[in-house]
Every structure is written in structure tokens, then in C-alpha cells.
Coordinates of C-alpha atoms in Angstrom, one line a residue:
Chain A
M1 CA -29.9 -25.9 4.1
R2 CA -31.9 -26.4 1.0
A3 CA -29.7 -26.7 -2.3
Q4 CA -31.5 -23.8 -3.8
T5 CA -30.7 -21.4 -0.8
L6 CA -27.1 -22.6 -1.0
R7 CA -26.8 -21.7 -4.7
Q8 CA -28.4 -18.3 -3.8
Y9 CA -25.6 -17.5 -1.4
L10 CA -23.0 -19.0 -3.7
S11 CA -24.0 -16.5 -6.3
V12 CA -24.1 -13.6 -3.8
H13 CA -20.6 -14.6 -2.8
T14 CA -19.4 -14.8 -6.4
W15 CA -21.0 -11.6 -7.5
A16 CA -20.0 -9.6 -4.3
G17 CA -16.4 -10.9 -4.8
I18 CA -16.2 -10.2 -8.5
V19 CA -17.7 -6.6 -8.5
A20 CA -15.5 -5.7 -5.4
G21 CA -12.6 -7.7 -6.3
F22 CA -10.4 -5.4 -8.4
A23 CA -10.8 -2.5 -5.9
L24 CA -10.5 -4.8 -3.0
F25 CA -7.2 -6.2 -4.2
V26 CA -5.7 -2.6 -4.4
A27 CA -7.1 -2.0 -0.9
M28 CA -5.5 -5.1 0.6
L29 CA -2.1 -4.8 -1.0
G30 CA -2.0 -1.0 -0.3
G31 CA -3.2 -1.6 3.3
A32 CA -0.5 -4.2 3.9
L33 CA 2.0 -1.8 2.9
T34 CA 0.5 1.1 4.7
V35 CA 1.1 -0.7 8.0
F36 CA 4.7 0.3 7.5
H37 CA 3.8 3.8 6.4
H38 CA 6.5 5.6 8.5
E39 CA 9.2 3.1 7.6
I40 CA 8.6 3.5 3.9
E41 CA 8.4 7.3 4.4
R42 CA 11.9 7.2 6.1
W43 CA 13.2 4.9 3.4
E44 CA 12.0 7.0 0.4
Q45 CA 13.8 10.2 1.5
P46 CA 17.4 9.6 1.6
V47 CA 18.1 13.2 2.7
T48 CA 16.2 12.8 6.1
R49 CA 16.9 9.1 6.6
H50 CA 19.5 9.8 9.2
A51 CA 18.7 13.2 10.2
P52 CA 15.0 13.7 10.8
L53 CA 13.8 17.2 11.0
S54 CA 13.8 18.7 14.6
L55 CA 10.8 20.1 16.7
A56 CA 12.2 23.6 16.1
Q57 CA 12.1 23.3 12.5
T58 CA 8.6 21.9 12.7
E59 CA 7.5 25.0 14.6
Q60 CA 9.4 27.1 11.9
L61 CA 7.2 25.3 9.4
A62 CA 4.0 26.2 11.4
E63 CA 5.1 29.9 11.7
M64 CA 5.9 30.3 7.9
V65 CA 2.5 28.8 7.0
R66 CA 0.7 31.1 9.4
A67 CA 2.6 34.1 8.0
Q68 CA 1.7 33.3 4.4
Y69 CA -1.7 31.8 4.7
P70 CA -4.0 33.7 7.2
A71 CA -6.5 30.8 7.0
A72 CA -4.2 28.5 8.8
R73 CA -4.4 30.6 11.9
E74 CA -8.0 29.5 12.2
Q75 CA -7.2 25.9 12.0
M76 CA -4.0 24.0 11.2
G77 CA -2.3 20.7 12.0
V78 CA 1.3 19.5 11.9
V79 CA 2.6 15.9 12.1
L80 CA 5.4 15.7 14.5
P81 CA 8.9 14.7 13.5
N82 CA 8.9 11.5 15.6
H83 CA 6.0 10.3 13.4
S84 CA 7.4 11.5 10.1
P85 CA 11.0 12.4 9.3
M86 CA 9.8 15.2 7.0
P87 CA 6.8 16.8 9.0
F88 CA 4.1 18.6 7.0
A89 CA 1.4 21.1 8.0
Y90 CA -2.2 20.9 6.6
W91 CA -5.0 23.4 6.8
Q92 CA -8.2 24.3 4.8
Q93 CA -8.2 27.4 2.7
P94 CA -11.2 29.7 2.7
D95 CA -12.5 28.2 -0.4
G96 CA -12.5 24.6 1.2
E97 CA -9.6 23.4 -0.4
W98 CA -7.2 21.2 1.8
M99 CA -3.5 22.5 1.6
R100 CA -0.3 20.9 2.6
A101 CA 3.1 22.3 3.2
R102 CA 6.6 21.2 4.1
L103 CA 9.9 23.0 4.3
R104 CA 12.2 23.1 1.4
L105 CA 15.6 22.1 2.9
N106 CA 18.8 23.7 1.7
A107 CA 22.0 21.7 1.3
D108 CA 23.0 22.6 4.8
G109 CA 19.8 21.3 6.3
T110 CA 18.4 24.8 7.0
A111 CA 15.0 25.9 5.5
S112 CA 14.0 29.3 4.1
S113 CA 10.9 28.6 2.1
L114 CA 7.8 26.3 1.8
V115 CA 6.8 23.7 -0.6
T116 CA 2.9 23.9 -0.8
G117 CA 0.2 21.9 -2.4
D118 CA 0.4 18.3 -3.0
A119 CA 3.4 19.0 -5.4
R120 CA 4.8 15.5 -4.8
P121 CA 2.7 13.0 -2.8
G122 CA 5.2 10.8 -1.4
L123 CA 5.4 7.1 -1.9
P124 CA 3.7 6.0 1.3
N125 CA 0.9 8.6 0.9
T126 CA 0.2 7.3 -2.6
V127 CA 0.0 3.8 -1.4
N128 CA -2.2 4.9 1.6
S129 CA -4.6 6.9 -0.7
L130 CA -4.7 3.9 -3.2
H131 CA -5.6 1.8 0.0
Y132 CA -8.6 4.0 1.2
S133 CA -9.7 5.7 -2.0
L134 CA -8.0 4.3 -5.1
S135 CA -6.5 7.9 -5.1
I136 CA -9.8 9.1 -6.6
P137 CA -10.4 12.5 -5.0
T138 CA -13.6 12.9 -2.9
Y139 CA -15.7 10.2 -4.1
G140 CA -12.9 7.4 -3.9
L141 CA -13.4 7.3 -0.2
Y142 CA -17.1 6.5 -0.5
L143 CA -16.4 4.1 -3.3
M144 CA -14.2 2.1 -0.9
G145 CA -16.7 2.3 1.7
V146 CA -19.3 0.6 -0.5
V147 CA -16.5 -1.8 -1.7
S148 CA -16.0 -2.7 2.2
L149 CA -19.8 -3.4 2.3
F150 CA -19.6 -5.8 -0.7
Y151 CA -16.6 -7.4 1.0
G152 CA -18.6 -7.9 4.2
M153 CA -21.4 -9.3 2.2
A154 CA -18.9 -11.7 0.4
L155 CA -17.5 -12.8 3.8
I156 CA -21.1 -13.5 5.2
S157 CA -22.2 -15.5 2.2
G158 CA -18.8 -17.2 1.9
V159 CA -19.0 -18.4 5.4
I160 CA -22.7 -19.6 4.8
V161 CA -21.6 -21.5 1.6
H162 CA -18.4 -23.0 3.0
L163 CA -19.1 -23.5 6.7
P164 CA -20.8 -26.8 6.3
R165 CA -17.7 -28.2 4.7
V166 CA -15.1 -26.2 6.6
T167 CA -14.4 -28.6 9.5
R168 CA -13.5 -31.4 7.0
D169 CA -11.5 -29.4 4.6
I170 CA -10.0 -26.5 6.6
F171 CA -6.4 -28.0 6.5
A172 CA -6.8 -29.9 3.2
L173 CA -4.4 -28.4 0.6
R174 CA -4.5 -30.7 -2.2
P175 CA -2.0 -29.8 -4.9
G176 CA -1.9 -31.8 -8.0
R177 CA -3.5 -31.8 -11.4
N178 CA -6.9 -30.4 -10.2
L179 CA -5.9 -26.8 -10.0
K180 CA -9.3 -25.7 -9.2
R181 CA -9.4 -27.8 -6.0
F182 CA -6.1 -26.4 -5.1
W183 CA -7.2 -22.9 -5.5
Q184 CA -10.5 -23.6 -3.7
D185 CA -8.6 -25.2 -0.8
A186 CA -6.2 -22.1 -0.6
H187 CA -9.0 -19.6 -0.9
N188 CA -11.1 -21.4 1.8
A189 CA -8.2 -21.8 4.1
I190 CA -7.1 -18.3 4.0
G191 CA -10.7 -17.0 4.2
V192 CA -11.6 -19.0 7.2
L193 CA -8.4 -18.8 9.2
S194 CA -8.3 -15.0 9.0
L195 CA -12.0 -14.6 9.0
P196 CA -12.1 -12.5 12.4
F197 CA -9.6 -10.1 11.0
H198 CA -11.5 -9.9 7.6
I199 CA -14.7 -9.0 9.4
V200 CA -13.0 -6.3 11.4
F201 CA -11.4 -4.9 8.3
A202 CA -14.6 -4.8 6.4
L203 CA -16.7 -3.3 9.1
T204 CA -14.0 -0.6 10.4
G205 CA -13.3 0.0 6.7
A206 CA -16.9 0.7 6.0
L207 CA -17.1 2.9 9.1
L208 CA -14.0 4.9 8.4
C209 CA -14.8 5.5 4.7
L210 CA -18.7 6.2 5.2
S211 CA -18.5 8.0 8.6
L212 CA -19.8 11.3 7.0
P213 CA -22.8 9.8 5.1
L214 CA -23.6 7.5 8.0
M215 CA -23.5 10.3 10.5
M216 CA -25.8 12.4 8.2
A217 CA -28.2 9.4 7.7
F218 CA -28.3 8.9 11.6
N219 CA -28.7 12.6 12.2
V220 CA -31.8 12.9 10.0
L221 CA -33.4 9.6 10.3
T222 CA -33.0 8.7 14.0
F223 CA -31.6 11.5 16.1
E224 CA -34.0 14.3 15.0
N225 CA -31.1 16.5 13.7
K226 CA -29.4 16.7 17.2
L227 CA -26.5 14.6 16.3
A228 CA -24.6 16.9 13.9
P229 CA -24.1 19.8 16.3
Q230 CA -22.6 17.5 18.9
F231 CA -20.6 15.3 16.6
L232 CA -17.3 17.1 17.0
Q233 CA -17.6 16.9 20.8
M234 CA -18.4 13.3 20.6
T235 CA -15.4 12.5 18.5
G236 CA -12.8 15.1 19.4
A237 CA -11.1 16.4 22.6
V238 CA -12.0 20.0 22.3
P239 CA -15.0 21.3 24.1
A240 CA -17.6 23.3 22.4
R241 CA -16.8 26.5 24.3
I242 CA -13.5 27.5 25.6
A243 CA -13.2 30.3 28.4
P244 CA -11.0 33.0 26.8
V245 CA -7.7 33.9 28.6
D246 CA -5.3 36.6 27.7
G247 CA -1.7 35.7 27.0
K248 CA 0.8 34.9 24.3
P249 CA 0.4 31.5 22.5
L250 CA 2.7 28.9 24.0
D251 CA 5.3 27.4 21.7
L252 CA 5.1 23.8 20.4
Q253 CA 7.5 22.4 22.9
A254 CA 5.6 23.8 25.8
V255 CA 2.3 22.6 24.4
L256 CA 3.8 19.1 24.0
A257 CA 5.2 19.1 27.5
R258 CA 1.7 20.1 29.0
A259 CA 0.1 17.3 27.1
E260 CA 2.6 14.7 27.8
H261 CA 2.2 15.7 31.5
A262 CA -1.6 15.2 31.4
A263 CA -1.4 12.0 29.6
P264 CA 2.1 10.3 30.2
D265 CA 1.4 7.0 28.3
L266 CA 0.5 8.9 25.2
E267 CA 3.3 9.0 22.5
T268 CA 2.6 12.3 20.7
T269 CA 2.2 12.2 16.8
A270 CA 0.5 15.4 15.8
V271 CA -0.8 18.7 16.9
A272 CA -3.7 20.9 15.6
W273 CA -4.1 24.5 16.5
S274 CA -7.5 26.3 16.4
R275 CA -7.9 30.0 16.4
Y276 CA -4.2 30.7 16.8
G277 CA -3.6 34.0 18.5
K278 CA -7.2 34.6 19.8
P279 CA -8.0 34.4 23.6
D280 CA -9.9 31.1 23.2
A281 CA -7.0 29.5 21.0
V282 CA -6.5 25.9 21.7
A283 CA -4.1 23.0 20.6
E284 CA -5.2 19.5 20.2
V285 CA -2.4 17.1 20.7
Y286 CA -2.9 13.7 19.2
G287 CA -1.0 10.6 20.4
E288 CA -0.9 6.8 20.5
A289 CA -0.9 4.6 23.6
N290 CA 0.6 1.3 23.0
D291 CA -1.2 -0.7 25.8
S292 CA -5.0 -0.4 24.7
L293 CA -6.9 -1.6 21.6
G294 CA -8.1 2.0 21.5
V295 CA -4.6 3.4 20.9
F296 CA -5.5 6.7 19.7
G297 CA -5.9 9.6 22.3
A298 CA -5.9 13.3 22.4
V299 CA -5.3 16.2 24.8
A300 CA -6.7 19.7 24.3
V301 CA -4.5 22.4 25.7
R302 CA -5.7 26.1 26.1
L303 CA -3.0 27.7 24.0
N304 CA -2.5 31.0 25.9
D305 CA -2.0 29.5 29.4
G306 CA -1.4 25.8 29.0
E307 CA -4.7 24.6 30.9
I308 CA -5.8 21.2 30.0
V309 CA -9.4 21.7 28.7
G310 CA -10.1 18.3 27.2
Q311 CA -8.7 14.8 27.2
H312 CA -9.6 11.4 25.9
S313 CA -7.1 8.7 26.4
P314 CA -7.2 5.1 27.5
G315 CA -9.0 5.2 31.0
V316 CA -9.8 8.9 30.6
R317 CA -12.8 8.9 28.0
D318 CA -16.5 8.2 27.5
T319 CA -17.9 5.2 25.4
N320 CA -18.1 7.3 22.3
H321 CA -14.4 8.2 22.4
A322 CA -13.4 4.5 23.4
V323 CA -15.5 2.9 20.6
L324 CA -14.2 5.6 18.0
S325 CA -10.6 4.9 19.0
M326 CA -11.2 1.2 18.9
I327 CA -12.3 1.4 15.4
Y328 CA -9.0 3.2 14.5
G329 CA -7.0 0.8 16.5
A330 CA -8.6 -2.4 15.1
H331 CA -8.4 -1.2 11.5
F332 CA -4.7 0.2 11.7
G333 CA -3.4 -2.7 13.9
N334 CA -1.1 -0.5 16.0
F335 CA -2.4 -1.5 19.3
A336 CA 0.1 -4.2 20.2
G337 CA 3.4 -3.1 18.9
D338 CA 5.4 -4.3 16.0
V339 CA 4.4 -8.0 16.4
M340 CA 0.7 -7.1 15.6
R341 CA 2.0 -4.8 12.6
W342 CA 3.6 -7.7 11.3
V343 CA 0.5 -9.8 11.7
Y344 CA -1.5 -7.1 9.9
F345 CA 0.9 -7.0 7.1
I346 CA 0.8 -10.6 6.6
L347 CA -3.1 -10.6 6.8
G348 CA -3.3 -7.8 4.3
L349 CA -1.1 -9.8 1.7
M350 CA -3.2 -12.9 2.6
G351 CA -6.2 -10.8 1.8
A352 CA -4.9 -9.9 -1.6
V353 CA -4.2 -13.5 -2.3
L354 CA -7.8 -14.3 -1.2
V355 CA -9.2 -11.8 -3.6
Y356 CA -6.9 -12.9 -6.5
S357 CA -7.7 -16.6 -5.9
G358 CA -11.4 -15.8 -6.0
N359 CA -10.9 -14.5 -9.5
L360 CA -8.9 -17.5 -10.5
L361 CA -11.7 -19.7 -9.1
W362 CA -14.3 -17.8 -11.0
L363 CA -12.2 -18.5 -14.2
E364 CA -11.5 -22.2 -13.4
S365 CA -15.1 -23.1 -12.6
R366 CA -16.5 -21.5 -15.9
R367 CA -13.8 -22.6 -18.5
K368 CA -14.9 -25.1 -21.1
R369 CA -13.1 -28.4 -20.7
N370 CA -13.2 -29.3 -24.4
A371 CA -12.4 -26.0 -26.0
A372 CA -9.0 -24.9 -27.0
I373 CA -10.4 -21.2 -27.3
Q374 CA -12.1 -20.2 -24.3
P375 CA -15.2 -17.8 -24.3
A376 CA -14.5 -14.3 -24.8
N377 CA -15.9 -13.1 -21.4
L378 CA -13.4 -15.5 -19.7
R379 CA -10.5 -14.5 -21.8
W380 CA -11.3 -10.8 -20.9
M381 CA -11.7 -11.6 -17.3
A382 CA -8.3 -13.4 -17.3
K383 CA -6.8 -10.3 -19.1
A384 CA -8.3 -7.9 -16.5
T385 CA -7.2 -10.1 -13.7
A386 CA -3.6 -10.1 -15.0
G387 CA -3.6 -6.5 -16.1
V388 CA -5.2 -4.9 -12.9
F389 CA -4.1 -7.4 -10.0
L390 CA -0.6 -7.8 -11.4
G391 CA -0.4 -4.4 -12.8
T392 CA -1.0 -3.0 -9.3
C393 CA 1.8 -5.1 -7.9
L394 CA 4.1 -3.9 -10.6
G395 CA 3.0 -0.3 -10.3
I396 CA 3.6 -0.2 -6.5
A397 CA 7.1 -1.9 -7.1
V398 CA 8.1 0.6 -9.9
A399 CA 6.9 3.4 -7.7
F400 CA 9.5 2.3 -5.0
V401 CA 12.3 2.3 -7.6
A402 CA 11.2 5.7 -8.9
A403 CA 11.0 7.3 -5.5
V404 CA 14.7 6.9 -5.2
V405 CA 15.7 7.3 -8.9
A406 CA 13.4 10.1 -9.7
P407 CA 12.6 11.9 -6.6
G408 CA 11.1 14.8 -8.6
A409 CA 8.3 12.7 -10.1
T410 CA 5.1 12.0 -8.2
S411 CA 4.6 8.4 -7.1
L412 CA 0.9 8.4 -8.3
S413 CA 1.8 9.3 -11.8
I414 CA 4.4 6.6 -11.8
F415 CA 1.9 4.1 -10.5
V416 CA -0.8 5.2 -13.0
V417 CA 1.4 5.2 -15.9
T418 CA 2.7 1.7 -15.0
I419 CA -0.8 0.2 -14.3
V420 CA -2.2 1.6 -17.7
L421 CA 0.7 0.2 -19.5
S422 CA 0.1 -3.1 -17.7
M423 CA -3.5 -3.1 -18.8
L424 CA -2.8 -2.3 -22.3
F425 CA -0.2 -5.1 -22.4
A426 CA -2.7 -7.5 -20.9
A427 CA -5.4 -6.4 -23.3
L428 CA -3.2 -7.0 -26.4
S429 CA -1.7 -10.4 -25.4
A430 CA -2.8 -13.7 -24.5
P431 CA -3.7 -14.0 -20.7
A432 CA -0.8 -16.4 -20.1
L433 CA 1.7 -14.2 -21.8
A434 CA 0.4 -11.1 -19.8
A435 CA 0.4 -12.8 -16.5
T436 CA 3.9 -14.3 -17.0
G437 CA 5.2 -11.0 -18.4
L438 CA 3.8 -8.8 -15.7
L439 CA 5.0 -11.3 -13.0
V440 CA 8.7 -11.2 -14.4
A441 CA 8.5 -7.5 -14.7
T442 CA 7.4 -7.3 -11.1
A443 CA 10.1 -9.6 -9.9
L444 CA 12.6 -7.3 -11.6
A445 CA 11.3 -4.1 -10.2
C446 CA 11.4 -5.7 -6.8
L447 CA 15.0 -6.7 -7.3
A448 CA 15.7 -3.2 -8.4
I449 CA 14.6 -1.6 -5.1
P450 CA 17.6 -2.7 -3.1
A451 CA 19.8 -2.1 -6.2
V452 CA 18.8 1.5 -6.7
D453 CA 19.0 2.0 -2.8
A454 CA 22.6 0.9 -3.1
M455 CA 23.4 3.0 -6.2
F456 CA 21.5 6.2 -5.6
T457 CA 21.7 6.7 -1.7
P458 CA 24.6 6.5 0.6
D459 CA 23.0 3.4 2.2
N460 CA 22.9 -0.1 1.0
L461 CA 21.5 -3.4 2.4
V462 CA 24.9 -4.7 3.6
R463 CA 25.7 -1.4 5.4
T464 CA 22.1 -1.0 6.9
L465 CA 22.2 -4.6 8.2
A466 CA 25.8 -4.1 9.7
N467 CA 24.4 -0.9 11.5
G468 CA 21.3 -2.9 12.7
D469 CA 19.1 -0.3 11.0
W470 CA 16.1 -2.7 10.5
V471 CA 13.9 0.0 9.1
L472 CA 15.9 0.6 6.1
A473 CA 17.2 -3.0 5.8
G474 CA 13.5 -4.2 6.1
V475 CA 12.3 -2.4 3.0
D476 CA 15.2 -3.8 1.0
L477 CA 14.7 -7.3 2.5
I478 CA 10.9 -7.4 1.9
A479 CA 11.6 -6.3 -1.8
L480 CA 14.0 -9.2 -2.2
A481 CA 11.4 -11.6 -0.7
G482 CA 9.0 -10.1 -3.1
A483 CA 11.2 -10.6 -6.1
A484 CA 11.7 -14.3 -5.1
I485 CA 7.9 -14.8 -4.6
F486 CA 7.0 -13.0 -8.0
A487 CA 9.7 -15.0 -9.8
L488 CA 8.3 -18.3 -8.5
F489 CA 4.7 -17.3 -9.5
A490 CA 6.0 -16.4 -13.0
R491 CA 7.8 -19.7 -13.3
A492 CA 4.6 -21.5 -12.2
T493 CA 2.5 -19.6 -14.6
W494 CA 4.8 -20.1 -17.4
R495 CA 5.1 -23.9 -16.7
R496 CA 1.2 -24.1 -16.7
A497 CA 1.0 -22.3 -19.9
R498 CA 3.3 -24.8 -21.7
L499 CA 2.7 -27.9 -19.7
G500 CA -0.8 -27.6 -18.2
D501 CA -4.2 -28.2 -19.7
P502 CA -4.2 -26.7 -23.1
N503 CA -7.9 -26.1 -22.8
S504 CA -7.7 -23.1 -20.4
V505 CA -7.4 -19.3 -20.5
W506 CA -4.0 -19.7 -19.1
A507 CA -2.7 -22.0 -21.7
R508 CA 0.1 -20.7 -24.1
P509 CA -1.6 -19.6 -27.3
T510 CA -0.7 -22.3 -29.9
A511 CA -0.2 -21.3 -33.7
S512 CA -3.1 -23.4 -34.6
A513 CA -5.4 -21.9 -31.9
Q514 CA -4.4 -18.5 -33.1
T515 CA -5.3 -19.3 -36.7
T516 CA -8.7 -20.8 -35.5
A517 CA -9.4 -17.5 -33.6
Q518 CA -8.5 -15.5 -36.7
V519 CA -10.5 -17.6 -39.0
M520 CA -13.6 -17.8 -36.6
P521 CA -13.6 -14.7 -34.5
H522 CA -16.9 -15.7 -33.0
T523 CA -16.2 -19.2 -31.8
P524 CA -19.3 -21.2 -31.2
H525 CA -19.0 -21.5 -27.4
K526 CA -22.0 -19.5 -26.3
Chain B
M1 CA -32.1 -12.4 -6.9
W2 CA -32.5 -8.8 -7.9
S3 CA -35.7 -8.4 -6.0
R4 CA -34.2 -9.8 -2.9
T5 CA -31.0 -7.6 -3.4
F6 CA -33.2 -4.5 -3.6
A7 CA -35.3 -5.5 -0.5
G8 CA -32.1 -6.2 1.6
L9 CA -30.5 -2.8 0.2
V10 CA -33.4 -0.5 0.9
L11 CA -35.6 -1.9 3.5
G12 CA -32.6 -3.6 5.2
F13 CA -31.0 -0.1 5.5
F14 CA -34.1 1.5 7.0
A15 CA -34.6 -1.5 9.4
A16 CA -31.1 -1.5 10.5
I17 CA -30.8 2.2 11.1
A18 CA -34.0 2.2 13.2
V19 CA -32.8 -0.8 15.3
C20 CA -29.5 1.0 16.0
G21 CA -31.3 4.2 16.8
A22 CA -33.7 2.6 19.2
I23 CA -30.8 0.9 21.0
A24 CA -29.2 4.3 21.4
Y25 CA -32.3 5.7 22.9
M26 CA -32.7 2.7 25.3
T27 CA -29.3 3.0 26.9
P28 CA -29.5 4.3 30.4
A29 CA -27.4 7.4 30.0
G30 CA -29.2 8.7 26.8
W31 CA -28.5 8.5 23.2
Q32 CA -25.7 11.0 23.2
T33 CA -23.4 8.6 25.0
A34 CA -24.1 5.7 22.7
A35 CA -24.3 7.4 19.3
I36 CA -20.9 6.3 18.1
P37 CA -21.2 2.5 19.3
V38 CA -24.6 2.2 17.5
I39 CA -23.2 3.8 14.2
A40 CA -20.4 1.3 14.6
L41 CA -23.0 -1.4 15.0
F42 CA -25.0 -0.4 12.0
P43 CA -23.0 -2.0 9.1
L44 CA -23.1 -5.3 10.9
V45 CA -26.9 -5.2 11.4
W46 CA -27.5 -4.1 7.9
L47 CA -25.4 -6.7 6.3
G48 CA -26.9 -9.3 8.7
L49 CA -30.5 -8.4 7.5
F50 CA -29.4 -8.1 4.0
A51 CA -27.9 -11.7 4.2
V52 CA -31.1 -13.2 5.9
V53 CA -33.1 -11.9 2.9
Y54 CA -31.4 -14.5 0.5
A55 CA -32.5 -17.3 2.8
S56 CA -36.2 -16.8 2.1
R57 CA -37.9 -19.4 -0.2
T58 CA -39.3 -16.8 -2.5
A59 CA -38.8 -13.1 -3.3
A60 CA -42.3 -12.3 -2.2
R61 CA -41.6 -13.8 1.3
A62 CA -38.4 -11.9 1.4
W63 CA -40.2 -8.7 1.0
V64 CA -42.9 -9.5 3.6
G65 CA -40.2 -10.5 6.1
I66 CA -37.9 -7.6 5.8
G67 CA -41.0 -5.3 5.5
A68 CA -42.3 -6.5 8.8
T69 CA -38.9 -6.2 10.3
T70 CA -38.7 -2.6 9.1
V71 CA -42.2 -1.6 10.6
V72 CA -41.3 -3.2 13.9
A73 CA -38.1 -1.6 14.0
W74 CA -39.4 1.8 13.3
A75 CA -42.1 1.3 15.9
A76 CA -39.5 0.5 18.2
L77 CA -37.5 3.6 17.4
L78 CA -40.4 5.9 17.6
L79 CA -41.6 4.4 20.9
A80 CA -38.0 4.6 22.3
R81 CA -37.6 8.1 21.2
T82 CA -40.9 9.3 23.1
V83 CA -40.6 7.1 26.2
W84 CA -36.8 7.8 27.0

């Protein structure tokens, strides 16, 4: 390939990576943790850790919502207790607003009232919404879809740029004085080795985030407005028209029994009712089948007599449903049991390292070799890298601590306050100080996770390990591993600040350099 | 760079959506049975065309190349829509 073309792709790679990098890091880190959504959900709610709500209580929740909110009779879903220890109901109000409700539990485990609205988005939901929308309402989803496209572009151009040298350098990891080469080796190795998964993440991520705009574009441009009316039938299990029957709506247990009879391999996770109480009422039962890439399936049960009116599950569905389910399965990584979930967790973390190392490379390849004070754009990029990337790590770790210490506070506000403070700290201090300080803080916050678990809940790591409760122990153990890793990073960063090349944005600011900076605010390094 | 990016962004989008639509119409059981698969294919085709644009020697060639692709893709879509 011509050198000019290669340079072209290199700059596409660099700019796609830099523009999308900050959002992409949050997406990767949040996505890795979201793999263990249900485990974290169990950990963060000490009340229901050992006594999840029952199916009867879930039905009680649905009945209370229907009684208080007539709109919920038209359309409402609940997550089942085997999928979430604290099931919640969701529905849309007549003004279009999505509502959520869960039971307010009394001390004796009974419930008499509802908690509605997103009064306290829990920890796993906060992490998940950071993952798919940066927690920005409405437009965050589309933003992350665009970020996924940038990510895809960075992958394609990265492969084109690095492929010629990949066969030679793939397993080369050359630590030593040349830090740029070390980071380059690490970046390339991670990128190339996990490339198939990254392609899957980028494509399915773009599809999941942009499904609505894409569907509208296809509807208008290619399918002559015939796609939109059929889209629900193409993606859901409920047929367009259901023959009405008289009768009383079946209860939750009976609906689940019918669905499980029709699709024995499906482990049910949620139920959505439509037109509850009407003759054509229907309940759509969602579930996961573990032995298929398209794990997600659904069964539609006519509510008044239990007749199966629609079904799509592995083996019983058309191409549209199969592909859709595969998109979900490939993105969520729950198609091959716990082993694949761990693989996805590691891949997500590696993806975060990939993005982070990309930023470090950007800085390394632009620094001035013979200047104590680096150009302002480099210093600010280094500050932003420390503040946003490491601030995200700190924010999530602090949110874990706060979930147990201050269960009344919302996880999102804890995260936002932490990351804003991190960014302020990074803006006001030298990059080396900011990075080291934030890494130390994150290590301490990770260390605090098992500590507060032991102090504020009846459980602790020793007890959960002794009981073989790997879900609860796992959260604490990963936090400890995180503390060790962040501490090592902090040590390396600080060593570099003191002992490394003094002509770097990551060097510790010396007294003389600071004086120079004050005397000459506009250093002549343009 | 900007010129190529714009070409890939806009013309690449229209070329890719037409290619995917044409594929849907050409499947034996009708486009309804292939709508989701071709929508799933779309980002890959778009990014692929987008990436190829940067390989051209000059920006003008990039515009001619992606422009021709778009015209062919739309011809294929309209043809597939009327014939099948």
C-alpha cells in the first residue's frame, strides 16, 4: 500500500479513536461490569441477598400497579424474581413517560405500598445506563450508537494500518525504556487478539442503539413505508390480531406454567401483559435458552384461556427473530454459560485498556523530546485522560461503596459527583499528580468495597467464602483484585513521574519547570 | 480528508442502504423475511464502503467511485423492487 494511503488510514484511526475514546472507555468498563448485572444487583441490596422476593409478591406488585395506574392495564412488564432479587414493574403513562415501580418492603418482609419512578436507580442499572447511553436521557442511546460506528471505523482502519506488521509483532511485548513501543505493542496485541469480538461489539452495539433510526431509514428509503407497520410482528412474539375469548385473566404462575410447557428450554426472565382484562389480552413471556447463540426467546400466551398464540425460541422461529436474538446474544454474551460471561468481562476490561492505551499513544507520539514543558494541547489531553478515564474508574468504585453505606442516595448522583470532582482535580493539577492521585483513590475505594460489605451488612468475605456463596464473594474478590491492579498502576505512574523521562507530560512537575511556566505562560513550542 | 469523510458519510450511507434493501428484495421468500438480517448487515456495508473511500488517490476519485457505487446500488434496489 502506498505510504500516503497508510498515513490516511492512520489518521482516520487516530481521530476516530480520539473522538470516540472517552465515551468508548465508559462503554467498555460499564459493559464489562454489566455482564454481572444480576450478581451486582444481588450484592447491592443486603435486604434481599438471602431472601429474594417470591412470585406471589411479584404478582402483588403487578396488581398494585394496575390498581393505581390504569395505563398499566394496557401494557406493563415485570422482571421475574429469578432474574432480579427485587423485581420491578415498568409501563408507559399516557403522556409517554416510562414509569417503574417496585414494592416497599416492611421490616417483616411484607409489602403494602409501591416505590414509583426512578427514585433510586440501583447500582447495576446505573452502570448499565452508563454503558449504553452515558446515562444521558433519550439522546445518549443514539450518541453511543454513533460512538459504536466510530469504534467500527477505528477497528477497520487500525487493522489496515497494523495488519502488514501484525504477523511479526503480534506476540512482541517489549518493555523497557521505550514506553511508546511498549504501549504500542500492548495496544496492538489486545486489539488484534480480541478483534473478532470487538467487531461484534461495535456492530451489535451500533444496531442496538440505532435500531429505531435505522428502522425508520429503511422504512422510508427502501421498503416503501411497509416496514413500520410490520416491525412489531417481525421482532416480537405477539401476532397483530388475537381472537378474543371470554374468561378471567390467568395468574402469573399459570401463565408461566403454560409458557414453560410450550418452550421447556426457555428459562423465563420477564413477563409483559397487554390489554389486561380485555377479551384479547395477551401475556408475552420472555426467557433465555442457554444452548443457542440466539439465547433470547419469547412465548405469547392468550391471557384469558392460556392458549399459546405466538412463540419464538431456538428452533421455533423465522430468520428475522433468529437474527435479532443472535444480535442480542452476541452482544450480551450470555449464550454459553458462565465461562463465556467471564470471557466477555475480560474482553470488556481489555477493551477499556485498548482505548486508554490509544490515548497514551496519542500523547507519546506527539510529545516534544527536548522540552520540559509540553505543549498545552498535550497537557490538557493528559489531564482529560486522567480525569475522565480514571475518574470513571473511581466513580464506579465509589458508587459500589455508597450503594451499601448510603442506600438512600442514587448511584448515578454519586458517580457524577465523583467524576466531576476527579475532572476538577485533574484540571487543577499536573497530569502526573492527577493520574497518581486518582489511581490511589480508586485503589482505596476498591479496598473499601469488601470493607463496607463486612461492616454494614450481615455478610463478609470470609463468611460468604465459607458458605460457598460465589456471587457475593465474587464482587468482593474482584474489588480486591481491582485494588491491587490500581495500586500497581499508581506505583508505576508515580515511578515514571519521578524517575522517567523528565520531558514528558507524565513527568513530575519540578520547581524550575513551574517557575518557567509562570514566567512564560505561552511557551514557544508551537 | 474532510472531503472523503463527507463522501463516505453521505454517499456511503445511501449506497449501503440501497445494497441492503436490494438484497432483501432478492431473497426468495420476500423482503419481509429478510428485513432484520439486512438491517443487521447495514452498518458493516456502510463502514466497509466508508473505509474504501480513503484508499483512493485523490478526493475527486473518491467522489466518482462512491458516487458510481451509489447510482448502481439504487438501480439495483429499484430493479429488485419492481421485478420481485
